[in-house]
PDB file of C-alpha atoms in Angstrom:
ATOM      1  CA  UNK A 208     -86.641  -8.465  69.485  1.00 74.00           C
ATOM      2  CA  UNK A 209     -85.111  -8.211  72.960  1.00 89.00           C
ATOM      3  CA  UNK A 210     -82.231  -5.919  73.815  1.00 91.00           C
ATOM      4  CA  UNK A 211     -79.963  -8.961  74.136  1.00 94.00           C
ATOM      5  CA  UNK A 212     -81.002 -10.225  70.684  1.00 93.00           C
ATOM      6  CA  UNK A 213     -80.280  -6.827  69.159  1.00 95.00           C
ATOM      7  CA  UNK A 214     -76.844  -6.816  70.798  1.00 96.00           C
ATOM      8  CA  UNK A 215     -76.104 -10.278  69.389  1.00 96.00           C
ATOM      9  CA  UNK A 216     -77.178  -9.131  65.930  1.00 95.00           C
ATOM     10  CA  UNK A 217     -74.865  -6.113  66.203  1.00 96.00           C
ATOM     11  CA  UNK A 218     -71.971  -8.270  67.349  1.00 97.00           C
ATOM     12  CA  UNK A 219     -72.458 -10.873  64.621  1.00 96.00           C
ATOM     13  CA  UNK A 220     -72.577  -8.165  61.973  1.00 96.00           C
ATOM     14  CA  UNK A 221     -69.353  -6.745  63.369  1.00 96.00           C
ATOM     15  CA  UNK A 222     -67.408 -10.020  63.466  1.00 96.00           C
ATOM     16  CA  UNK A 223     -68.696 -10.983  59.993  1.00 94.00           C
ATOM     17  CA  UNK A 224     -67.532  -7.689  58.503  1.00 94.00           C
ATOM     18  CA  UNK A 225     -64.059  -6.950  57.157  1.00 91.00           C
ATOM     19  CA  UNK A 226     -63.394  -4.486  59.966  1.00 94.00           C
ATOM     20  CA  UNK A 227     -60.571  -5.140  62.432  1.00 97.00           C
ATOM     21  CA  UNK A 228     -62.022  -4.845  65.933  1.00 98.00           C
ATOM     22  CA  UNK A 229     -60.268  -2.999  68.757  1.00 98.00           C
ATOM     23  CA  UNK A 230     -61.943  -4.098  71.975  1.00 98.00           C
ATOM     24  CA  UNK A 231     -61.161  -2.377  75.296  1.00 98.00           C
ATOM     25  CA  UNK A 232     -62.315  -4.433  78.256  1.00 98.00           C
ATOM     26  CA  UNK A 233     -64.641  -3.198  80.989  1.00 98.00           C
ATOM     27  CA  UNK A 234     -65.222  -4.326  84.553  1.00 98.00           C
ATOM     28  CA  UNK A 235     -67.980  -2.092  85.964  1.00 98.00           C
ATOM     29  CA  UNK A 236     -70.614   0.422  84.934  1.00 97.00           C
ATOM     30  CA  UNK A 237     -68.200   3.377  84.809  1.00 97.00           C
ATOM     31  CA  UNK A 238     -65.617   1.700  82.582  1.00 98.00           C
ATOM     32  CA  UNK A 239     -68.450   0.485  80.339  1.00 98.00           C
ATOM     33  CA  UNK A 240     -69.820   4.022  79.984  1.00 97.00           C
ATOM     34  CA  UNK A 241     -66.391   5.377  79.120  1.00 97.00           C
ATOM     35  CA  UNK A 242     -65.795   2.749  76.433  1.00 98.00           C
ATOM     36  CA  UNK A 243     -69.159   3.386  74.800  1.00 97.00           C
ATOM     37  CA  UNK A 244     -68.794   7.168  74.943  1.00 96.00           C
ATOM     38  CA  UNK A 245     -65.348   6.880  73.354  1.00 97.00           C
ATOM     39  CA  UNK A 246     -66.864   5.390  70.209  1.00 97.00           C
ATOM     40  CA  UNK A 247     -65.855   1.723  70.456  1.00 98.00           C
ATOM     41  CA  UNK A 248     -68.265  -0.813  68.955  1.00 98.00           C
ATOM     42  CA  UNK A 249     -67.888  -3.718  71.399  1.00 98.00           C
ATOM     43  CA  UNK A 250     -66.475  -4.377  74.857  1.00 98.00           C
ATOM     44  CA  UNK A 251     -65.507  -7.424  76.907  1.00 98.00           C
ATOM     45  CA  UNK A 252     -66.222  -7.883  80.605  1.00 98.00           C
ATOM     46  CA  UNK A 253     -62.858  -8.920  82.042  1.00 97.00           C
ATOM     47  CA  UNK A 254     -62.900 -11.527  84.801  1.00 96.00           C
ATOM     48  CA  UNK A 255     -59.571 -10.174  86.039  1.00 95.00           C
ATOM     49  CA  UNK A 256     -61.093  -6.708  86.231  1.00 97.00           C
ATOM     50  CA  UNK A 257     -64.327  -7.777  87.909  1.00 98.00           C
ATOM     51  CA  UNK A 258     -62.437  -9.769  90.535  1.00 97.00           C
ATOM     52  CA  UNK A 259     -60.216  -6.729  91.155  1.00 97.00           C
ATOM     53  CA  UNK A 260     -62.933  -4.069  91.503  1.00 97.00           C
ATOM     54  CA  UNK A 261     -65.670  -6.167  93.068  1.00 97.00           C
ATOM     55  CA  UNK A 262     -63.600  -8.229  95.508  1.00 97.00           C
ATOM     56  CA  UNK A 263     -60.195  -6.570  95.533  1.00 97.00           C
ATOM     57  CA  UNK A 264     -58.778 -10.044  94.935  1.00 96.00           C
ATOM     58  CA  UNK A 265     -56.634 -11.719  92.252  1.00 95.00           C
ATOM     59  CA  UNK A 266     -58.056 -13.511  89.220  1.00 94.00           C
ATOM     60  CA  UNK A 267     -57.510 -16.996  90.641  1.00 93.00           C
ATOM     61  CA  UNK A 268     -61.029 -18.437  90.553  1.00 93.00           C
ATOM     62  CA  UNK A 269     -62.127 -16.793  93.803  1.00 95.00           C
ATOM     63  CA  UNK A 270     -65.109 -15.010  92.272  1.00 95.00           C
ATOM     64  CA  UNK A 271     -68.302 -17.018  91.804  1.00 96.00           C
ATOM     65  CA  UNK A 272     -70.756 -17.500  88.943  1.00 96.00           C
ATOM     66  CA  UNK A 273     -73.410 -15.542  90.830  1.00 97.00           C
ATOM     67  CA  UNK A 274     -71.120 -12.550  91.345  1.00 97.00           C
ATOM     68  CA  UNK A 275     -69.964 -12.602  87.723  1.00 98.00           C
ATOM     69  CA  UNK A 276     -73.426 -12.826  86.183  1.00 98.00           C
ATOM     70  CA  UNK A 277     -74.669 -10.081  88.517  1.00 98.00           C
ATOM     71  CA  UNK A 278     -71.834  -7.838  87.351  1.00 98.00           C
ATOM     72  CA  UNK A 279     -72.643  -8.770  83.746  1.00 98.00           C
ATOM     73  CA  UNK A 280     -76.242  -7.650  84.224  1.00 98.00           C
ATOM     74  CA  UNK A 281     -75.133  -4.288  85.640  1.00 97.00           C
ATOM     75  CA  UNK A 282     -72.727  -3.780  82.757  1.00 98.00           C
ATOM     76  CA  UNK A 283     -75.144  -4.872  80.021  1.00 98.00           C
ATOM     77  CA  UNK A 284     -77.895  -2.657  81.450  1.00 97.00           C
ATOM     78  CA  UNK A 285     -75.729   0.448  81.059  1.00 96.00           C
ATOM     79  CA  UNK A 286     -73.993  -0.493  77.812  1.00 97.00           C
ATOM     80  CA  UNK A 287     -75.074   0.877  74.437  1.00 95.00           C
ATOM     81  CA  UNK A 288     -72.743  -1.526  72.621  1.00 98.00           C
ATOM     82  CA  UNK A 289     -72.527  -5.357  72.630  1.00 98.00           C
ATOM     83  CA  UNK A 290     -70.795  -6.919  75.633  1.00 98.00           C
ATOM     84  CA  UNK A 291     -68.861 -10.201  75.564  1.00 98.00           C
ATOM     85  CA  UNK A 292     -68.582 -11.678  79.059  1.00 98.00           C
ATOM     86  CA  UNK A 293     -65.886 -13.816  80.645  1.00 97.00           C
ATOM     87  CA  UNK A 294     -67.442 -17.017  82.000  1.00 97.00           C
ATOM     88  CA  UNK A 295     -64.156 -18.680  82.996  1.00 96.00           C
ATOM     89  CA  UNK A 296     -64.491 -22.492  82.960  1.00 96.00           C
ATOM     90  CA  UNK A 297     -68.297 -22.420  82.866  1.00 96.00           C
ATOM     91  CA  UNK A 298     -68.511 -23.120  86.628  1.00 96.00           C
ATOM     92  CA  UNK A 299     -68.931 -26.869  86.583  1.00 95.00           C
ATOM     93  CA  UNK A 300     -69.893 -29.800  84.382  1.00 96.00           C
ATOM     94  CA  UNK A 301     -71.665 -29.542  80.986  1.00 97.00           C
ATOM     95  CA  UNK A 302     -75.044 -29.011  82.660  1.00 97.00           C
ATOM     96  CA  UNK A 303     -73.577 -26.161  84.716  1.00 97.00           C
ATOM     97  CA  UNK A 304     -72.126 -24.705  81.541  1.00 97.00           C
ATOM     98  CA  UNK A 305     -75.529 -24.687  79.828  1.00 97.00           C
ATOM     99  CA  UNK A 306     -76.974 -22.910  82.872  1.00 97.00           C
ATOM    100  CA  UNK A 307     -74.102 -20.405  82.739  1.00 97.00           C
ATOM    101  CA  UNK A 308     -74.735 -19.627  79.066  1.00 97.00           C
ATOM    102  CA  UNK A 309     -78.445 -19.110  79.719  1.00 96.00           C
ATOM    103  CA  UNK A 310     -77.684 -16.953  82.749  1.00 97.00           C
ATOM    104  CA  UNK A 311     -75.466 -14.649  80.705  1.00 97.00           C
ATOM    105  CA  UNK A 312     -78.116 -14.443  77.988  1.00 97.00           C
ATOM    106  CA  UNK A 313     -80.675 -13.323  80.590  1.00 96.00           C
ATOM    107  CA  UNK A 314     -78.135 -10.782  81.867  1.00 97.00           C
ATOM    108  CA  UNK A 315     -77.998  -9.263  78.381  1.00 97.00           C
ATOM    109  CA  UNK A 316     -74.617 -10.502  77.149  1.00 97.00           C
ATOM    110  CA  UNK A 317     -74.056 -10.623  73.397  1.00 97.00           C
ATOM    111  CA  UNK A 318     -71.133 -13.023  73.801  1.00 98.00           C
ATOM    112  CA  UNK A 319     -69.639 -15.428  76.323  1.00 98.00           C
ATOM    113  CA  UNK A 320     -66.153 -16.927  76.719  1.00 98.00           C
ATOM    114  CA  UNK A 321     -65.538 -20.479  77.961  1.00 98.00           C
ATOM    115  CA  UNK A 322     -62.018 -21.797  78.591  1.00 97.00           C
ATOM    116  CA  UNK A 323     -60.262 -25.124  79.155  1.00 97.00           C
ATOM    117  CA  UNK A 324     -58.402 -24.440  82.391  1.00 96.00           C
ATOM    118  CA  UNK A 325     -58.752 -26.649  85.451  1.00 95.00           C
ATOM    119  CA  UNK A 326     -61.034 -25.102  88.059  1.00 92.00           C
ATOM    120  CA  UNK A 327     -60.211 -22.957  89.961  1.00 91.00           C
ATOM    121  CA  UNK A 328     -58.697 -21.108  87.026  1.00 94.00           C
ATOM    122  CA  UNK A 329     -56.269 -18.196  87.085  1.00 92.00           C
ATOM    123  CA  UNK A 330     -55.210 -15.273  84.904  1.00 91.00           C
ATOM    124  CA  UNK A 331     -53.815 -16.562  81.619  1.00 87.00           C
ATOM    125  CA  UNK A 332     -50.593 -14.550  81.924  1.00 91.00           C
ATOM    126  CA  UNK A 333     -49.626 -15.826  85.382  1.00 84.00           C
ATOM    127  CA  UNK A 334     -47.817 -18.972  86.487  1.00 87.00           C
ATOM    128  CA  UNK A 335     -49.467 -22.112  87.826  1.00 87.00           C
ATOM    129  CA  UNK A 336     -52.090 -22.722  85.132  1.00 92.00           C
ATOM    130  CA  UNK A 337     -53.390 -26.187  84.317  1.00 95.00           C
ATOM    131  CA  UNK A 338     -55.773 -27.319  81.597  1.00 97.00           C
ATOM    132  CA  UNK A 339     -58.284 -30.158  81.495  1.00 97.00           C
ATOM    133  CA  UNK A 340     -57.843 -33.058  79.068  1.00 97.00           C
ATOM    134  CA  UNK A 341     -59.061 -32.772  75.490  1.00 97.00           C
ATOM    135  CA  UNK A 342     -62.270 -34.715  76.067  1.00 97.00           C
ATOM    136  CA  UNK A 343     -63.321 -32.484  78.957  1.00 97.00           C
ATOM    137  CA  UNK A 344     -62.418 -29.360  76.999  1.00 98.00           C
ATOM    138  CA  UNK A 345     -64.491 -30.485  74.018  1.00 98.00           C
ATOM    139  CA  UNK A 346     -67.453 -31.376  76.250  1.00 98.00           C
ATOM    140  CA  UNK A 347     -67.411 -27.842  77.668  1.00 98.00           C
ATOM    141  CA  UNK A 348     -67.563 -26.259  74.226  1.00 98.00           C
ATOM    142  CA  UNK A 349     -70.211 -28.714  72.996  1.00 97.00           C
ATOM    143  CA  UNK A 350     -72.381 -27.861  76.010  1.00 97.00           C
ATOM    144  CA  UNK A 351     -71.986 -24.129  75.351  1.00 97.00           C
ATOM    145  CA  UNK A 352     -72.809 -24.593  71.651  1.00 96.00           C
ATOM    146  CA  UNK A 353     -75.904 -26.632  72.495  1.00 96.00           C
ATOM    147  CA  UNK A 354     -77.115 -23.929  74.884  1.00 96.00           C
ATOM    148  CA  UNK A 355     -76.394 -21.244  72.283  1.00 95.00           C
ATOM    149  CA  UNK A 356     -78.288 -23.117  69.568  1.00 94.00           C
ATOM    150  CA  UNK A 357     -81.268 -23.800  71.809  1.00 93.00           C
ATOM    151  CA  UNK A 358     -81.468 -20.129  72.757  1.00 91.00           C
ATOM    152  CA  UNK A 359     -81.202 -19.202  69.088  1.00 85.00           C
ATOM    153  CA  UNK A 360     -84.634 -20.680  68.460  1.00 84.00           C
ATOM    154  CA  UNK A 361     -85.989 -17.748  70.487  1.00 78.00           C
ATOM    155  CA  UNK A 362     -83.687 -15.209  68.814  1.00 74.00           C
ATOM    156  CA  UNK A 363     -81.591 -15.135  71.992  1.00 76.00           C
ATOM    157  CA  UNK A 364     -78.472 -16.881  70.754  1.00 89.00           C
ATOM    158  CA  UNK A 365     -75.096 -15.707  71.970  1.00 95.00           C
ATOM    159  CA  UNK A 366     -71.670 -15.420  70.357  1.00 97.00           C
ATOM    160  CA  UNK A 367     -69.337 -18.083  71.735  1.00 97.00           C
ATOM    161  CA  UNK A 368     -65.653 -17.401  72.344  1.00 98.00           C
ATOM    162  CA  UNK A 369     -63.716 -20.651  72.876  1.00 98.00           C
ATOM    163  CA  UNK A 370     -60.424 -20.196  74.701  1.00 97.00           C
ATOM    164  CA  UNK A 371     -57.521 -22.544  75.258  1.00 97.00           C
ATOM    165  CA  UNK A 372     -54.653 -22.060  77.717  1.00 96.00           C
ATOM    166  CA  UNK A 373     -52.814 -25.184  76.543  1.00 96.00           C
ATOM    167  CA  UNK A 374     -49.871 -23.191  75.137  1.00 96.00           C
ATOM    168  CA  UNK A 375     -48.430 -22.666  78.624  1.00 93.00           C
ATOM    169  CA  UNK A 376     -48.999 -26.212  79.842  1.00 93.00           C
ATOM    170  CA  UNK A 377     -48.580 -28.681  76.983  1.00 92.00           C
ATOM    171  CA  UNK A 378     -47.231 -26.501  74.186  1.00 95.00           C
ATOM    172  CA  UNK A 379     -48.330 -24.590  71.119  1.00 97.00           C
ATOM    173  CA  UNK A 380     -49.150 -27.674  69.036  1.00 97.00           C
ATOM    174  CA  UNK A 381     -51.743 -28.811  71.560  1.00 97.00           C
ATOM    175  CA  UNK A 382     -53.172 -25.300  71.751  1.00 97.00           C
ATOM    176  CA  UNK A 383     -53.468 -25.173  67.962  1.00 97.00           C
ATOM    177  CA  UNK A 384     -55.120 -28.599  67.902  1.00 97.00           C
ATOM    178  CA  UNK A 385     -57.707 -27.538  70.465  1.00 98.00           C
ATOM    179  CA  UNK A 386     -58.361 -24.202  68.812  1.00 97.00           C
ATOM    180  CA  UNK A 387     -58.928 -25.812  65.425  1.00 97.00           C
ATOM    181  CA  UNK A 388     -61.255 -28.371  67.018  1.00 97.00           C
ATOM    182  CA  UNK A 389     -63.225 -25.582  68.728  1.00 97.00           C
ATOM    183  CA  UNK A 390     -63.537 -23.818  65.374  1.00 96.00           C
ATOM    184  CA  UNK A 391     -64.751 -26.977  63.629  1.00 96.00           C
ATOM    185  CA  UNK A 392     -67.242 -27.616  66.433  1.00 96.00           C
ATOM    186  CA  UNK A 393     -68.892 -24.271  65.748  1.00 96.00           C
ATOM    187  CA  UNK A 394     -67.354 -21.712  68.097  1.00 97.00           C
ATOM    188  CA  UNK A 395     -67.728 -18.178  66.738  1.00 96.00           C
ATOM    189  CA  UNK A 396     -64.434 -16.720  67.992  1.00 97.00           C
ATOM    190  CA  UNK A 397     -61.212 -18.592  68.781  1.00 97.00           C
ATOM    191  CA  UNK A 398     -58.805 -17.432  71.453  1.00 97.00           C
ATOM    192  CA  UNK A 399     -55.406 -19.052  72.039  1.00 97.00           C
ATOM    193  CA  UNK A 400     -54.157 -17.467  75.245  1.00 95.00           C
ATOM    194  CA  UNK A 401     -50.597 -16.314  75.937  1.00 94.00           C
ATOM    195  CA  UNK A 402     -48.495 -17.067  72.837  1.00 96.00           C
ATOM    196  CA  UNK A 403     -44.945 -16.051  73.694  1.00 95.00           C
ATOM    197  CA  UNK A 404     -43.612 -14.698  70.389  1.00 96.00           C
ATOM    198  CA  UNK A 405     -44.564 -13.160  67.059  1.00 97.00           C
ATOM    199  CA  UNK A 406     -43.800 -16.478  65.370  1.00 97.00           C
ATOM    200  CA  UNK A 407     -46.320 -18.264  67.589  1.00 97.00           C
ATOM    201  CA  UNK A 408     -48.891 -15.555  66.971  1.00 97.00           C
ATOM    202  CA  UNK A 409     -48.481 -15.948  63.207  1.00 97.00           C
ATOM    203  CA  UNK A 410     -49.102 -19.696  63.475  1.00 96.00           C
ATOM    204  CA  UNK A 411     -52.285 -19.050  65.462  1.00 96.00           C
ATOM    205  CA  UNK A 412     -53.497 -16.453  62.960  1.00 95.00           C
ATOM    206  CA  UNK A 413     -53.213 -18.985  60.132  1.00 94.00           C
ATOM    207  CA  UNK A 414     -55.880 -21.212  61.704  1.00 93.00           C
ATOM    208  CA  UNK A 415     -58.578 -19.098  60.084  1.00 91.00           C
ATOM    209  CA  UNK A 416     -61.928 -18.135  61.522  1.00 93.00           C
ATOM    210  CA  UNK A 417     -62.349 -15.146  63.810  1.00 96.00           C
ATOM    211  CA  UNK A 418     -59.193 -15.065  65.921  1.00 96.00           C
ATOM    212  CA  UNK A 419     -58.825 -12.903  69.027  1.00 97.00           C
ATOM    213  CA  UNK A 420     -55.484 -11.612  70.335  1.00 97.00           C
ATOM    214  CA  UNK A 421     -55.106 -10.706  74.008  1.00 96.00           C
ATOM    215  CA  UNK A 422     -52.966  -7.596  74.447  1.00 96.00           C
ATOM    216  CA  UNK A 423     -51.872  -7.669  78.101  1.00 96.00           C
ATOM    217  CA  UNK A 424     -49.369  -4.902  78.743  1.00 95.00           C
ATOM    218  CA  UNK A 425     -46.183  -6.359  80.300  1.00 94.00           C
ATOM    219  CA  UNK A 426     -47.664  -9.859  79.971  1.00 93.00           C
ATOM    220  CA  UNK A 427     -46.409 -12.950  78.135  1.00 93.00           C
ATOM    221  CA  UNK A 428     -47.600 -12.019  74.641  1.00 96.00           C
ATOM    222  CA  UNK A 429     -45.950  -9.267  72.546  1.00 96.00           C
ATOM    223  CA  UNK A 430     -48.225  -6.209  72.399  1.00 97.00           C
ATOM    224  CA  UNK A 431     -48.407  -5.373  68.710  1.00 97.00           C
ATOM    225  CA  UNK A 432     -50.103  -2.613  66.677  1.00 97.00           C
ATOM    226  CA  UNK A 433     -53.584  -3.485  65.357  1.00 97.00           C
ATOM    227  CA  UNK A 434     -52.409  -3.432  61.720  1.00 97.00           C
ATOM    228  CA  UNK A 435     -49.706  -6.005  62.442  1.00 98.00           C
ATOM    229  CA  UNK A 436     -52.214  -8.240  64.240  1.00 97.00           C
ATOM    230  CA  UNK A 437     -54.598  -7.949  61.299  1.00 97.00           C
ATOM    231  CA  UNK A 438     -51.838  -8.904  58.872  1.00 97.00           C
ATOM    232  CA  UNK A 439     -51.167 -12.018  60.981  1.00 97.00           C
ATOM    233  CA  UNK A 440     -54.788 -13.144  60.583  1.00 96.00           C
ATOM    234  CA  UNK A 441     -56.343 -11.850  63.781  1.00 97.00           C
ATOM    235  CA  UNK A 442     -59.745 -10.135  63.681  1.00 97.00           C
ATOM    236  CA  UNK A 443     -59.999  -8.830  67.247  1.00 98.00           C
ATOM    237  CA  UNK A 444     -57.520  -7.185  69.624  1.00 98.00           C
ATOM    238  CA  UNK A 445     -58.683  -7.277  73.245  1.00 98.00           C
ATOM    239  CA  UNK A 446     -57.139  -5.003  75.883  1.00 98.00           C
ATOM    240  CA  UNK A 447     -58.193  -6.641  79.169  1.00 96.00           C
ATOM    241  CA  UNK A 448     -56.171  -4.635  81.696  1.00 96.00           C
ATOM    242  CA  UNK A 449     -55.535  -1.285  80.014  1.00 98.00           C
ATOM    243  CA  UNK A 450     -58.330   0.663  81.741  1.00 98.00           C
ATOM    244  CA  UNK A 451     -57.924  -1.138  85.069  1.00 97.00           C
ATOM    245  CA  UNK A 452     -54.171  -0.529  85.140  1.00 97.00           C
ATOM    246  CA  UNK A 453     -54.526   3.095  84.019  1.00 97.00           C
ATOM    247  CA  UNK A 454     -57.190   3.826  86.632  1.00 97.00           C
ATOM    248  CA  UNK A 455     -55.220   2.129  89.427  1.00 97.00           C
ATOM    249  CA  UNK A 456     -52.144   4.133  88.421  1.00 96.00           C
ATOM    250  CA  UNK A 457     -54.131   7.392  88.470  1.00 96.00           C
ATOM    251  CA  UNK A 458     -55.693   6.571  91.852  1.00 96.00           C
ATOM    252  CA  UNK A 459     -52.297   5.759  93.368  1.00 96.00           C
ATOM    253  CA  UNK A 460     -50.914   9.090  92.145  1.00 95.00           C
ATOM    254  CA  UNK A 461     -53.924  10.951  93.530  1.00 96.00           C
ATOM    255  CA  UNK A 462     -53.570   9.240  96.896  1.00 96.00           C
ATOM    256  CA  UNK A 463     -49.844  10.016  97.007  1.00 96.00           C
ATOM    257  CA  UNK A 464     -50.652  13.685  96.410  1.00 95.00           C
ATOM    258  CA  UNK A 465     -53.358  13.718  99.095  1.00 96.00           C
ATOM    259  CA  UNK A 466     -50.953  12.116 101.553  1.00 96.00           C
ATOM    260  CA  UNK A 467     -48.516  14.982 100.873  1.00 95.00           C
ATOM    261  CA  UNK A 468     -51.280  17.541 101.390  1.00 96.00           C
ATOM    262  CA  UNK A 469     -51.612  18.317  97.681  1.00 95.00           C
ATOM    263  CA  UNK A 470     -54.807  18.449  95.654  1.00 90.00           C
ATOM    264  CA  UNK A 471     -54.454  16.170  92.591  1.00 90.00           C
ATOM    265  CA  UNK A 472     -54.541  18.183  89.356  1.00 87.00           C
ATOM    266  CA  UNK A 473     -55.103  15.345  86.861  1.00 89.00           C
ATOM    267  CA  UNK A 474     -58.810  14.947  87.573  1.00 93.00           C
ATOM    268  CA  UNK A 475     -62.013  15.567  85.652  1.00 93.00           C
ATOM    269  CA  UNK A 476     -63.845  18.840  86.035  1.00 94.00           C
ATOM    270  CA  UNK A 477     -66.873  18.241  88.287  1.00 95.00           C
ATOM    271  CA  UNK A 478     -69.244  19.188  85.458  1.00 95.00           C
ATOM    272  CA  UNK A 479     -67.536  16.692  83.147  1.00 94.00           C
ATOM    273  CA  UNK A 480     -67.846  13.979  85.798  1.00 95.00           C
ATOM    274  CA  UNK A 481     -71.559  14.707  86.175  1.00 95.00           C
ATOM    275  CA  UNK A 482     -71.984  14.561  82.412  1.00 94.00           C
ATOM    276  CA  UNK A 483     -70.116  11.271  82.205  1.00 93.00           C
ATOM    277  CA  UNK A 484     -72.447   9.683  84.747  1.00 94.00           C
ATOM    278  CA  UNK A 485     -75.650  10.966  83.161  1.00 93.00           C
ATOM    279  CA  UNK A 486     -76.762  13.733  85.521  1.00 96.00           C
ATOM    280  CA  UNK A 487     -78.015  15.986  82.661  1.00 95.00           C
ATOM    281  CA  UNK A 488     -80.170  13.187  81.228  1.00 95.00           C
ATOM    282  CA  UNK A 489     -81.533  12.373  84.672  1.00 95.00           C
ATOM    283  CA  UNK A 490     -82.456  16.016  85.328  1.00 96.00           C
ATOM    284  CA  UNK A 491     -84.069  16.368  81.897  1.00 96.00           C
ATOM    285  CA  UNK A 492     -86.273  13.306  82.466  1.00 97.00           C
ATOM    286  CA  UNK A 493     -87.172  14.477  85.967  1.00 96.00           C
ATOM    287  CA  UNK A 494     -88.117  17.927  84.625  1.00 95.00           C
ATOM    288  CA  UNK A 495     -90.234  16.431  81.832  1.00 96.00           C
ATOM    289  CA  UNK A 496     -92.127  14.064  84.119  1.00 97.00           C
ATOM    290  CA  UNK A 497     -92.597  16.338  87.132  1.00 92.00           C
TER     291      UNK A 497
END
C-alpha cells in the first residue's frame, strides 16, 4: 500500500469515527511540521495560505494548478498525518478536474476540495464572489467522484470535499440545495462556505453527512467552540488562517523591534528551532551511515 493510500485509510477512519475533528490548516512544510508535532490528526492545505506564502498575493485565483500541486507534494512529503488539499474550482472543465484529482493523488494528498465558484475564484469570506450554475457545479463534482472511484481500484482513492459558495450569491436555500445534492452524489465531506449566523449554521448542520465548518477569525461566519459546532451537527472545524495570521503578526512585531534596534524576545531558542526542523534526526542518520 502506498503512502497516499495509507493516508486515505487514516482519514476515512477518522471521518467515520465519532470523534469531532479539529483541523488547523497548513500552507508550507514548516506549518505542516508544527501541526503534526502538536498532535493533530489531519491538516488542510489552505489555498489562501499557499497564495500568501508562495506568491505574496491574495487568494483571488492568481495561483495556478501547477504551483498548488507542487506545494501539495512538498507538504505531503513532510507530513506524518493525512493532508486534505484545496483544489479551488478544479482548474477547468470536467476533464481538467479529473486530471487535478489524479495530480493531487500523485502528490500524496488524502483529500481534495472542489468548489462551485466561477473561475478565477476568490477567498470565500471576501466580496465579489460568483458561483457557476447548478449544472456546471454538479458536473464538477461528478468528474471528481469519477476520478476518485477510478483511482480507488488501485487503492489510491481520495476523500472528496464538495464546497459551495452559493450562500453569498444566491442565498442559503440554494447553498443547502447544492450541498444536499453533493452529498447524494457521493461526496465524502460537505462544506457550505460563509454562513452568516448561528441560525444558518444550525440549518447546514441538519443536512447530515460529514459537515465541515470554516472558522475564519474576523470573517463572515461566527467562530464558535468545537463543542457547539458538534452539537449543531458539524464533524470538522477547519482553521484556515489561524497559523498564517499568527505568524504574520509575530513577524511584524519582530520587524518593528528590529527597526527600533531591539532584539525580539518572543522567538524560539536556536536549539528548539533546530529540533523543529529535524537537525537531530539528520545528524543521527549521517552518523549511522558515515
